[in-house]
Amino acid sequence: MVLIPLVRDYIDRMLHDIPGMKVLVLDPQTVGMVSVVYSQSDLLRKEVFLVETIDNASSSRESMAHLKAVYFLRPSADNVQKLRRHLAMPRFAEYHLFFSNILKIPQIQILADSDEQEVVQQVQEFYADFCAIDPYHFTLNIQNNHMYMLPTVVDPPGMQSFCDRAVDGIASVFLALKRRPVIRYQRTSDVAKRIAQETARLMYEQESGLFDFRRTENSSLLLVIDRRDDPVTPLLNQWTYQAMVHELIGIENNKVDLRGFSNVPKDQQEVVLSSVQDDFFRANMFENFGDLGMNIKRMVDDFQHLSKSSLNLQSIGDMAKFVSNYPEYRKTHGNVTKHVALVSEMSRIVEERKLMLVSQTEQELACTSGQVTAFEAVTSLLNNESVSDIDRLRLVMLYALRYEKESPVQLMQLFNKLASCSAKYKSGLVQFLLKQAGADKRTGDLYGNRDLLNIARNMARGLKGVENVYTQHQPLLFHTMEGIVKGRLRDADYPLVGNHFQHGRPQDVVIFIVGGTTYEEAKSVALYNAANPGVRFFLGGSVVLNSKRFLEDLGEAQRISKSSSII
């Protein structure tokens, strides 16, 4: 079973056994968890006629004694206190309380003491404390994601809450999967080590009974790694559908906001991209931009054919058939306009920012060596007025990550050039990236330079030619998955927590990236799972990154580091 059906099953069970009209009360985090797996029409079928947030429900005094309240909340101290106030002055006939993670005994006592009018019918834990955006990909949507980049000497109050949220989310995934894993972490990352150790303490000590599933303990693995081990992937432009939409427009909990773009119909200003709800998207989410355009043209042609046939209604039977097919017709029409709007908008951005030109150089920086040629290509693009500030910054960062040891003089020239032609450039941001994620800080072999097998592969690829220069990059995560399957993940680089050892190849592997995942990596996981049926990889992270979010987190971490050093 994969993640989306697991979460849907929890919500089905939550709503199915409570007959009659219901209101569903959520918090800001569980809103996202529910919305990615459950549509509005799904809720209506379960007799949910109102959805409220816990804050809105707190401010309302209107009695709704005809409704039963179903609460689905994270078990945070803040939520428990709000719920306590709700129970003191109940508005609904019944209260059914569901929590997305482990509820502590003192919290249960608080709720029991607050239920003076005995309106609470049940209190249950349903382990869905994560956002299942795709079958094998989840996110925790942690707001203060920049925390992972802060140097060890800076330990702000938010660092513990960041780690606690990561531990809660990871634990929930394994409770949903009914597994207790062997745990490993990236040696060079203090924050990955901290999260791995706290997760092990929870699973093997504090809540060991909850994780005792009486199965072979070694059939699953948790690997906690750090985004800084591969800073290249979130800096690259993307050319496959799902990743490209996120990079150029943005996706949040499978929703795309198009309100800021002209020529978008009113009913298409917020659209859903879900591999579960949209057949066309599921078939094309990993397709490159060129093939996607052809597939959309075919979809438009098919719809036009359907539209013409619907206009040619010559009998009562024809009309009856059309009416019965009308919901599907409307759904198809909505899908066609949605995908055409998205691809049209992305085509405009690609042309406006000259991204085909920029991306070719990015891919060469990520995948091939040749410092002199790279320096000339980056310099030329910095001088090109059509290239945007964010694209210039990414190019210099990609060059710096690749050639930081080889060309310090040229690197300084690029820093100066960037500062002179990009007014928004924050001084020292590239240097801060190198300090955080440079060659000395990384565990993995990011460019394949030290691995003779990879060098041979790169030579073979160079001789054969690359089918698509825009999608030749392969994230470091792919090689990590291969290392796990083939038993080549070095204990020195990825130590085990405690005395729990892996015997043989694991069946279920959750790779959690502190600092965030990318849709390019999610694609690698989905394709790897499809090609290797003996093992299932799940990818999770603190957020889902595009280059804009990665750079924002980097800038915020730099700002906090500067202010801390001044103090």
Coordinates of C-alpha atoms in Angstrom, one line a residue:
M1 CA 0.0 0.0 0.0
V2 CA 1.3 3.5 -0.8
L3 CA 1.0 6.8 1.0
I4 CA -2.1 8.3 -0.5
P5 CA -4.4 5.2 0.0
L6 CA -3.1 5.0 3.6
V7 CA -4.2 8.6 4.4
R8 CA -7.5 8.2 2.5
D9 CA -8.3 5.1 4.4
Y10 CA -7.8 7.0 7.7
I11 CA -10.2 9.7 6.6
D12 CA -12.7 7.2 5.2
R13 CA -12.7 5.4 8.6
M14 CA -13.0 8.7 10.4
L15 CA -16.1 9.8 8.5
H16 CA -17.8 6.6 7.6
D17 CA -18.7 5.3 11.1
I18 CA -20.4 8.6 12.1
P19 CA -23.8 8.8 10.4
G20 CA -25.6 12.0 9.6
M21 CA -24.6 15.6 8.8
K22 CA -21.2 16.5 9.9
V23 CA -18.8 19.4 10.2
L24 CA -15.1 18.7 9.7
V25 CA -12.8 20.9 11.9
L26 CA -9.1 21.0 10.9
D27 CA -6.0 23.0 11.8
P28 CA -3.7 24.8 9.3
Q29 CA -1.5 21.7 8.9
T30 CA -4.3 19.0 8.7
V31 CA -6.0 21.2 6.0
G32 CA -3.1 20.4 3.7
M33 CA -3.0 16.7 4.7
V34 CA -6.7 16.2 3.9
S35 CA -6.8 18.4 0.8
V36 CA -4.1 16.4 -1.1
V37 CA -6.0 13.1 -0.8
Y38 CA -9.7 14.1 -0.5
S39 CA -11.7 16.3 -2.8
Q40 CA -14.7 18.5 -1.9
S41 CA -17.1 16.0 -3.6
D42 CA -15.5 13.2 -1.6
L43 CA -16.4 15.0 1.6
L44 CA -19.9 15.7 0.5
R45 CA -20.4 12.0 -0.2
K46 CA -19.5 11.4 3.4
E47 CA -22.2 13.9 4.5
V48 CA -19.6 16.6 5.5
F49 CA -21.5 19.8 4.8
L50 CA -19.1 22.3 6.4
V51 CA -15.3 22.4 6.8
E52 CA -13.9 24.9 9.4
T53 CA -10.5 25.6 10.8
I54 CA -10.1 25.3 14.5
D55 CA -9.4 29.1 14.7
N56 CA -12.7 30.0 12.9
A57 CA -14.6 27.5 15.0
S58 CA -13.1 29.2 18.1
S59 CA -14.4 32.7 17.1
S60 CA -17.9 31.5 16.3
R61 CA -20.7 31.3 18.9
E62 CA -23.4 30.0 16.6
S63 CA -25.0 26.8 17.9
M64 CA -25.1 24.0 15.4
A65 CA -26.7 21.3 17.5
H66 CA -28.0 19.5 14.3
L67 CA -24.4 18.7 13.3
K68 CA -21.8 16.3 14.6
A69 CA -18.3 17.6 14.8
V70 CA -15.3 15.6 13.5
Y71 CA -12.0 17.1 14.6
F72 CA -8.8 16.1 12.9
L73 CA -5.9 17.9 14.5
R74 CA -2.2 17.6 15.1
P75 CA -1.7 16.8 18.8
S76 CA 0.1 20.1 19.6
A77 CA -0.2 21.9 22.9
D78 CA -1.8 24.9 21.2
N79 CA -4.5 22.7 19.5
V80 CA -5.3 20.9 22.8
Q81 CA -5.8 24.3 24.5
K82 CA -8.1 25.5 21.8
L83 CA -10.1 22.2 21.9
R84 CA -10.4 22.6 25.6
R85 CA -12.1 25.9 25.1
H86 CA -14.4 24.4 22.5
L87 CA -15.5 21.6 24.9
A88 CA -16.2 24.1 27.7
M89 CA -18.9 25.7 25.5
P90 CA -20.0 23.1 23.0
R91 CA -21.7 24.2 19.8
F92 CA -22.3 20.7 18.3
A93 CA -24.3 17.7 19.3
E94 CA -21.4 15.3 19.4
Y95 CA -17.6 15.6 19.3
H96 CA -15.4 13.0 17.6
L97 CA -11.8 13.7 18.2
F98 CA -9.0 12.3 15.9
F99 CA -5.4 13.2 16.2
S100 CA -2.8 12.8 13.4
N101 CA -0.1 11.5 15.8
I102 CA 0.6 10.2 19.3
L103 CA -1.4 11.9 22.0
K104 CA 0.4 12.3 25.4
I105 CA -1.3 11.1 28.5
P106 CA -1.4 14.5 30.1
Q107 CA -3.2 15.8 27.0
I108 CA -5.8 13.1 27.2
Q109 CA -6.4 14.1 30.9
I110 CA -6.8 17.7 29.9
L111 CA -9.5 16.8 27.3
A112 CA -11.3 14.4 29.7
D113 CA -11.4 17.2 32.4
S114 CA -12.8 19.7 29.8
D115 CA -15.6 17.5 28.7
E116 CA -18.0 18.4 31.5
Q117 CA -21.1 18.1 29.3
E118 CA -20.0 14.7 28.0
V119 CA -20.2 15.6 24.4
V120 CA -17.0 13.7 23.3
Q121 CA -17.9 10.4 21.8
Q122 CA -14.4 9.1 21.0
V123 CA -10.8 10.1 21.0
Q124 CA -8.5 8.2 18.5
E125 CA -5.0 8.5 16.9
F126 CA -4.9 8.2 13.1
Y127 CA -1.3 8.4 12.0
A128 CA -1.4 10.8 9.0
D129 CA 0.9 13.5 10.3
F130 CA 2.3 14.2 6.8
C131 CA 1.2 15.5 3.5
A132 CA 1.0 12.6 0.9
I133 CA 1.4 14.6 -2.3
D134 CA 2.2 11.6 -4.4
P135 CA 2.1 7.8 -3.8
Y136 CA 5.8 7.7 -2.8
H137 CA 6.4 11.3 -1.9
F138 CA 5.5 13.2 1.3
T139 CA 6.2 16.6 2.8
L140 CA 5.9 18.1 6.3
N141 CA 5.5 21.7 5.1
I142 CA 7.7 23.1 7.9
Q143 CA 7.6 26.9 7.8
N144 CA 11.0 27.6 9.4
N145 CA 12.8 25.4 6.9
H146 CA 16.0 27.6 6.9
M147 CA 16.8 26.2 10.4
Y148 CA 18.7 23.2 8.9
M149 CA 21.3 25.5 7.3
L150 CA 22.3 27.4 10.5
P151 CA 25.8 26.6 11.7
T152 CA 26.0 24.5 14.9
V153 CA 27.2 27.4 16.9
V154 CA 23.8 29.1 16.2
D155 CA 21.1 27.1 18.1
P156 CA 18.0 29.2 18.0
P157 CA 14.8 28.3 20.0
G158 CA 13.2 27.2 16.7
M159 CA 15.7 24.4 16.1
Q160 CA 14.2 22.1 18.6
S161 CA 10.7 22.6 17.2
F162 CA 12.1 22.0 13.7
C163 CA 13.6 18.6 14.8
D164 CA 10.5 17.7 16.8
R165 CA 8.3 18.2 13.8
A166 CA 10.6 16.1 11.6
V167 CA 10.6 13.3 14.2
D168 CA 6.8 13.4 14.5
G169 CA 6.3 13.2 10.7
I170 CA 8.8 10.4 10.2
A171 CA 7.2 8.4 13.1
S172 CA 3.8 8.9 11.7
V173 CA 4.8 7.5 8.3
F174 CA 6.2 4.4 9.8
L175 CA 3.2 3.9 12.1
A176 CA 1.0 4.2 8.9
L177 CA 3.2 1.7 7.1
K178 CA 3.3 -0.5 10.3
R179 CA 7.0 -0.8 10.3
R180 CA 9.9 -0.1 12.7
P181 CA 13.0 0.6 10.7
V182 CA 16.7 0.3 11.2
I183 CA 17.9 4.0 11.2
R184 CA 20.9 5.5 9.5
Y185 CA 22.0 9.1 9.0
Q186 CA 24.5 11.3 7.0
R187 CA 27.6 11.5 9.1
T188 CA 28.5 15.1 8.1
S189 CA 25.1 16.6 9.1
D190 CA 24.6 17.4 12.8
V191 CA 20.9 18.1 12.2
A192 CA 20.4 14.8 10.4
K193 CA 22.1 13.0 13.3
R194 CA 19.9 14.7 15.8
I195 CA 16.7 13.8 14.0
A196 CA 17.8 10.2 13.5
Q197 CA 18.8 9.8 17.2
E198 CA 15.6 11.4 18.5
T199 CA 13.5 9.2 16.1
A200 CA 15.3 6.1 17.3
R201 CA 14.7 7.1 21.0
L202 CA 10.9 7.5 20.2
M203 CA 10.6 4.2 18.3
Y204 CA 12.8 1.9 20.5
E205 CA 12.4 3.5 23.9
Q206 CA 9.6 6.0 24.6
E207 CA 6.9 4.3 22.4
S208 CA 8.5 0.9 21.7
G209 CA 5.1 -0.9 22.3
L210 CA 3.4 1.2 19.6
F211 CA 6.1 0.2 17.1
D212 CA 6.2 -3.5 17.9
F213 CA 4.5 -4.8 14.8
R214 CA 5.9 -8.4 15.2
R215 CA 7.5 -8.4 11.8
T216 CA 11.1 -8.8 10.7
E217 CA 12.7 -5.7 12.0
N218 CA 15.2 -5.5 9.2
S219 CA 12.7 -5.3 6.4
S220 CA 12.7 -1.5 6.6
L221 CA 15.2 1.3 6.7
L222 CA 15.1 5.0 7.5
L223 CA 17.9 7.1 6.1
V224 CA 18.1 10.7 7.2
I225 CA 20.2 12.9 4.9
D226 CA 20.8 16.7 4.5
R227 CA 19.8 18.8 1.6
R228 CA 23.3 20.4 1.6
D229 CA 24.8 17.1 0.4
D230 CA 23.1 17.9 -3.0
P231 CA 22.6 21.7 -3.4
V232 CA 22.7 21.3 -7.2
T233 CA 19.3 19.6 -7.8
P234 CA 17.2 22.5 -6.3
L235 CA 19.2 25.1 -8.2
L236 CA 18.5 23.6 -11.7
N237 CA 15.7 24.6 -14.1
Q238 CA 13.3 21.7 -14.7
W239 CA 11.9 20.3 -18.0
T240 CA 9.5 17.6 -16.9
Y241 CA 5.9 18.6 -16.3
Q242 CA 5.4 18.4 -12.5
A243 CA 8.9 19.7 -11.6
M244 CA 8.6 22.5 -14.2
V245 CA 5.3 23.7 -12.9
H246 CA 6.7 24.0 -9.4
E247 CA 9.9 25.7 -10.6
L248 CA 8.2 28.3 -12.9
I249 CA 4.8 28.8 -11.1
G250 CA 4.8 27.0 -7.8
I251 CA 2.8 24.1 -6.4
E252 CA 1.6 24.0 -2.8
N253 CA -0.2 20.9 -1.5
N254 CA -0.9 19.9 -5.2
K255 CA -2.6 23.3 -5.9
V256 CA -1.3 25.8 -8.4
D257 CA -2.2 29.5 -8.0
L258 CA -2.5 31.2 -11.4
R259 CA -4.2 34.4 -10.2
G260 CA -1.1 36.6 -10.9
F261 CA -1.1 35.6 -14.6
S262 CA -2.9 37.3 -17.4
N263 CA -5.1 35.4 -20.0
V264 CA -6.1 32.8 -17.4
P265 CA -9.9 32.1 -17.2
K266 CA -11.5 32.9 -13.9
D267 CA -12.5 29.3 -13.2
Q268 CA -8.8 28.2 -13.8
Q269 CA -7.1 30.7 -11.4
E270 CA -6.5 27.9 -8.9
V271 CA -6.0 24.4 -10.3
V272 CA -5.3 21.0 -8.8
L273 CA -2.5 18.8 -10.1
S274 CA -3.0 15.4 -8.6
S275 CA -1.8 12.1 -9.9
V276 CA -4.8 10.5 -8.2
Q277 CA -7.5 12.7 -9.5
D278 CA -6.2 13.6 -13.0
D279 CA -5.5 10.8 -15.5
F280 CA -3.7 13.1 -18.0
F281 CA -1.4 14.5 -15.3
R282 CA -0.6 11.0 -14.0
A283 CA 0.4 9.9 -17.5
N284 CA 2.4 13.0 -18.2
M285 CA 3.9 14.3 -14.9
F286 CA 7.3 12.9 -15.7
E287 CA 7.2 13.7 -19.5
N288 CA 9.7 16.3 -20.8
F289 CA 8.3 19.6 -22.1
G290 CA 8.5 18.8 -25.8
D291 CA 6.6 15.5 -25.5
L292 CA 4.1 17.1 -23.2
G293 CA 3.2 19.7 -25.9
M294 CA 2.4 16.9 -28.4
N295 CA 0.4 15.0 -25.8
I296 CA -1.7 18.2 -24.9
K297 CA -2.3 18.7 -28.6
R298 CA -3.7 15.2 -28.9
M299 CA -5.9 15.8 -25.8
V300 CA -7.2 19.0 -27.4
D301 CA -7.9 17.2 -30.7
D302 CA -9.8 14.4 -28.9
F303 CA -11.9 17.0 -26.9
Q304 CA -12.7 18.9 -30.1
H305 CA -13.9 15.6 -31.7
L306 CA -16.0 14.9 -28.6
S307 CA -17.4 18.5 -28.7
K308 CA -18.4 18.1 -32.4
S309 CA -20.2 14.9 -31.7
S310 CA -22.1 16.5 -28.8
L311 CA -23.4 19.2 -31.1
N312 CA -24.8 16.5 -33.5
L313 CA -27.6 15.3 -31.3
Q314 CA -30.3 13.9 -33.6
S315 CA -32.5 11.7 -31.4
I316 CA -33.8 11.4 -27.8
G317 CA -31.4 8.5 -27.4
D318 CA -28.4 10.8 -28.5
M319 CA -29.5 13.4 -26.0
A320 CA -30.0 10.9 -23.1
K321 CA -26.5 9.5 -23.9
F322 CA -25.0 13.0 -23.9
V323 CA -26.7 13.9 -20.6
S324 CA -25.4 10.8 -18.9
N325 CA -21.9 11.5 -20.1
Y326 CA -22.1 15.2 -19.3
P327 CA -20.2 15.1 -15.9
E328 CA -17.3 13.3 -17.7
Y329 CA -17.6 15.9 -20.6
R330 CA -17.4 18.8 -18.1
K331 CA -14.4 17.1 -16.3
T332 CA -12.6 16.6 -19.6
H333 CA -13.3 20.3 -20.6
G334 CA -11.9 21.4 -17.2
N335 CA -8.8 19.3 -17.7
V336 CA -8.1 20.5 -21.2
T337 CA -8.4 24.2 -20.2
K338 CA -6.3 23.6 -17.1
H339 CA -3.4 21.9 -18.9
V340 CA -3.5 24.3 -21.8
A341 CA -3.4 27.3 -19.4
L342 CA -0.4 25.8 -17.5
V343 CA 1.6 24.9 -20.6
S344 CA 0.9 28.3 -22.3
E345 CA 2.0 30.2 -19.2
M346 CA 5.2 28.1 -18.9
S347 CA 6.0 28.6 -22.6
R348 CA 5.7 32.4 -22.1
I349 CA 8.1 32.3 -19.0
V350 CA 10.6 30.1 -20.9
E351 CA 10.7 32.5 -23.8
E352 CA 10.8 35.7 -21.6
R353 CA 13.6 34.4 -19.4
K354 CA 15.5 32.7 -22.3
L355 CA 15.5 29.5 -20.1
M356 CA 16.5 27.1 -22.9
L357 CA 19.8 29.0 -23.3
V358 CA 20.3 29.3 -19.5
S359 CA 19.3 25.7 -18.8
Q360 CA 21.8 24.2 -21.3
T361 CA 24.6 25.9 -19.4
E362 CA 23.2 24.8 -16.1
Q363 CA 23.1 21.2 -17.2
E364 CA 26.7 21.3 -18.5
L365 CA 27.8 22.8 -15.1
A366 CA 26.0 19.9 -13.3
C367 CA 26.9 17.0 -15.6
T368 CA 30.1 17.7 -17.6
S369 CA 33.5 19.1 -16.8
G370 CA 35.4 21.8 -18.6
Q371 CA 36.2 24.8 -16.5
V372 CA 37.3 27.2 -19.2
T373 CA 34.2 26.6 -21.4
A374 CA 32.0 26.9 -18.4
F375 CA 33.5 30.2 -17.3
E376 CA 33.0 31.7 -20.7
A377 CA 29.4 30.4 -20.9
V378 CA 28.4 31.8 -17.5
T379 CA 30.1 35.2 -18.2
S380 CA 28.2 35.5 -21.5
L381 CA 24.9 34.8 -19.8
L382 CA 25.7 37.3 -17.0
N383 CA 26.1 39.9 -19.8
N384 CA 22.9 39.0 -21.4
E385 CA 20.2 41.5 -20.4
S386 CA 17.4 39.0 -21.1
V387 CA 18.7 36.7 -18.3
S388 CA 16.9 37.4 -15.0
D389 CA 18.6 38.1 -11.7
I390 CA 17.6 34.8 -10.2
D391 CA 19.0 32.9 -13.2
R392 CA 22.3 34.8 -13.0
L393 CA 22.6 34.0 -9.3
R394 CA 21.8 30.3 -9.9
L395 CA 24.4 30.1 -12.7
V396 CA 27.2 31.5 -10.5
M397 CA 26.2 29.2 -7.6
L398 CA 26.3 26.2 -9.9
Y399 CA 29.7 27.3 -11.2
A400 CA 31.0 27.9 -7.7
L401 CA 29.8 24.5 -6.4
R402 CA 31.5 22.8 -9.4
Y403 CA 34.8 24.7 -9.6
E404 CA 35.3 26.2 -6.1
K405 CA 38.7 24.4 -5.8
E406 CA 39.9 24.8 -9.4
S407 CA 39.3 28.5 -10.2
P408 CA 39.3 30.9 -7.3
V409 CA 40.4 33.8 -9.5
Q410 CA 37.7 33.3 -12.1
L411 CA 35.2 32.7 -9.2
M412 CA 36.0 36.1 -7.8
Q413 CA 35.5 37.7 -11.2
L414 CA 32.1 36.1 -11.4
F415 CA 31.2 37.4 -7.9
N416 CA 32.1 40.9 -8.9
K417 CA 30.2 40.6 -12.2
L418 CA 27.1 39.3 -10.5
A419 CA 27.2 42.2 -7.9
S420 CA 27.5 44.8 -10.7
C421 CA 24.7 43.4 -13.0
S422 CA 22.2 42.1 -10.4
A423 CA 20.9 44.8 -8.1
K424 CA 19.0 42.3 -5.9
Y425 CA 22.1 40.2 -5.3
K426 CA 22.9 39.8 -1.6
S427 CA 26.6 40.2 -1.0
G428 CA 28.3 37.0 0.2
L429 CA 25.3 34.6 -0.6
V430 CA 27.3 32.4 -2.9
Q431 CA 30.2 32.3 -0.4
F432 CA 27.7 31.3 2.3
L433 CA 26.4 28.5 0.1
L434 CA 30.0 27.2 -0.3
K435 CA 30.5 27.4 3.5
Q436 CA 27.3 25.4 4.1
A437 CA 27.4 23.0 1.1
G438 CA 30.8 23.1 -0.4
A439 CA 33.0 20.1 -1.3
D440 CA 34.4 19.9 2.2
K441 CA 30.9 19.6 3.8
R442 CA 29.4 17.0 1.5
T443 CA 29.3 13.2 2.0
G444 CA 28.2 12.0 -1.5
D445 CA 30.1 12.0 -4.7
L446 CA 28.0 14.8 -6.2
Y447 CA 29.8 15.1 -9.6
G448 CA 31.0 11.5 -9.9
N449 CA 34.6 12.7 -10.0
R450 CA 36.0 10.2 -7.5
D451 CA 34.3 7.1 -8.8
L452 CA 36.0 5.4 -11.8
L453 CA 32.7 3.6 -12.7
N454 CA 30.9 7.0 -13.0
I455 CA 33.8 8.4 -15.1
A456 CA 33.5 5.5 -17.5
R457 CA 29.7 6.0 -17.6
N458 CA 30.1 9.7 -18.3
M459 CA 32.6 9.0 -21.1
A460 CA 30.2 6.4 -22.7
R461 CA 27.4 8.9 -22.5
G462 CA 29.5 11.6 -24.1
L463 CA 30.4 9.3 -27.0
K464 CA 26.8 8.3 -27.6
G465 CA 25.5 11.8 -27.3
V466 CA 22.8 12.9 -24.9
E467 CA 19.2 12.5 -26.1
N468 CA 18.0 15.6 -24.2
V469 CA 20.6 18.1 -23.0
Y470 CA 18.0 19.7 -20.7
T471 CA 17.2 16.6 -18.7
Q472 CA 20.5 14.8 -18.5
H473 CA 21.1 15.6 -14.8
Q474 CA 20.5 12.8 -12.3
P475 CA 20.2 13.8 -8.6
L476 CA 22.6 12.3 -6.1
L477 CA 19.6 10.6 -4.5
F478 CA 19.5 8.1 -7.5
H479 CA 23.0 6.9 -6.6
T480 CA 22.1 6.7 -2.9
M481 CA 19.1 4.4 -3.8
E482 CA 21.5 2.2 -5.9
G483 CA 23.9 2.1 -3.0
I484 CA 21.2 0.9 -0.6
V485 CA 19.9 -1.8 -3.0
K486 CA 23.4 -3.1 -3.7
G487 CA 24.6 -2.8 -0.1
R488 CA 27.2 -0.2 -1.0
L489 CA 26.2 2.5 1.5
R490 CA 29.3 2.9 3.6
D491 CA 28.9 2.7 7.4
A492 CA 31.5 5.4 7.8
D493 CA 29.5 7.9 5.7
Y494 CA 26.0 6.7 6.9
P495 CA 26.3 5.3 10.5
L496 CA 23.6 3.3 12.1
V497 CA 21.8 4.5 15.2
G498 CA 22.0 2.1 18.2
N499 CA 22.7 -1.6 17.8
H500 CA 20.1 -2.4 15.2
F501 CA 21.7 -3.9 12.0
Q502 CA 20.4 -4.4 8.5
H503 CA 20.5 -8.0 7.4
G504 CA 20.1 -8.3 3.6
R505 CA 18.3 -5.8 1.4
P506 CA 15.5 -3.8 3.0
Q507 CA 12.0 -4.0 1.5
D508 CA 10.8 -0.6 2.5
V509 CA 13.1 2.5 2.6
V510 CA 12.1 6.0 3.7
I511 CA 14.7 8.6 2.7
F512 CA 14.0 11.8 4.6
I513 CA 15.8 14.9 3.3
V514 CA 16.3 17.5 6.0
G515 CA 15.9 20.8 4.2
G516 CA 13.5 19.6 1.6
T517 CA 12.9 17.4 -1.4
T518 CA 12.5 18.3 -5.1
Y519 CA 10.1 17.0 -7.7
E520 CA 13.1 15.8 -9.8
E521 CA 14.0 13.5 -6.9
A522 CA 10.4 12.4 -6.5
K523 CA 10.5 11.4 -10.2
S524 CA 13.7 9.4 -9.6
V525 CA 12.0 7.5 -6.8
A526 CA 8.8 6.7 -8.7
L527 CA 10.8 5.5 -11.8
Y528 CA 13.2 3.5 -9.6
N529 CA 10.3 1.8 -7.8
A530 CA 8.6 0.9 -11.1
A531 CA 11.8 -0.7 -12.4
N532 CA 12.7 -2.5 -9.2
P533 CA 9.7 -4.3 -7.8
G534 CA 11.6 -6.0 -4.9
V535 CA 12.1 -2.7 -2.9
R536 CA 9.9 0.3 -2.2
F537 CA 11.4 3.7 -1.7
F538 CA 9.5 6.6 -0.1
L539 CA 10.8 10.1 -0.3
G540 CA 10.0 12.7 2.4
G541 CA 11.3 16.1 3.5
S542 CA 10.7 19.2 5.5
V543 CA 9.3 21.0 2.4
V544 CA 9.2 20.6 -1.4
L545 CA 11.8 23.0 -2.9
N546 CA 12.1 24.9 -6.1
S547 CA 15.0 27.2 -6.7
K548 CA 13.2 30.2 -5.3
R549 CA 12.4 28.5 -2.0
F550 CA 15.9 27.1 -1.7
L551 CA 17.4 30.6 -2.2
E552 CA 15.0 32.2 0.3
D553 CA 16.0 29.6 2.9
L554 CA 19.7 30.2 2.2
G555 CA 19.2 34.0 2.5
E556 CA 17.3 33.8 5.8
A557 CA 20.0 31.4 7.2
Q558 CA 22.7 33.9 6.1
R559 CA 20.9 36.8 7.7
I560 CA 20.5 34.9 11.1
S561 CA 24.1 33.8 11.0
K562 CA 25.3 37.4 10.4
S563 CA 23.2 38.8 13.3
S564 CA 24.3 36.0 15.6
S565 CA 28.0 36.6 14.9
I566 CA 27.5 40.3 15.6
I567 CA 26.0 39.5 19.0

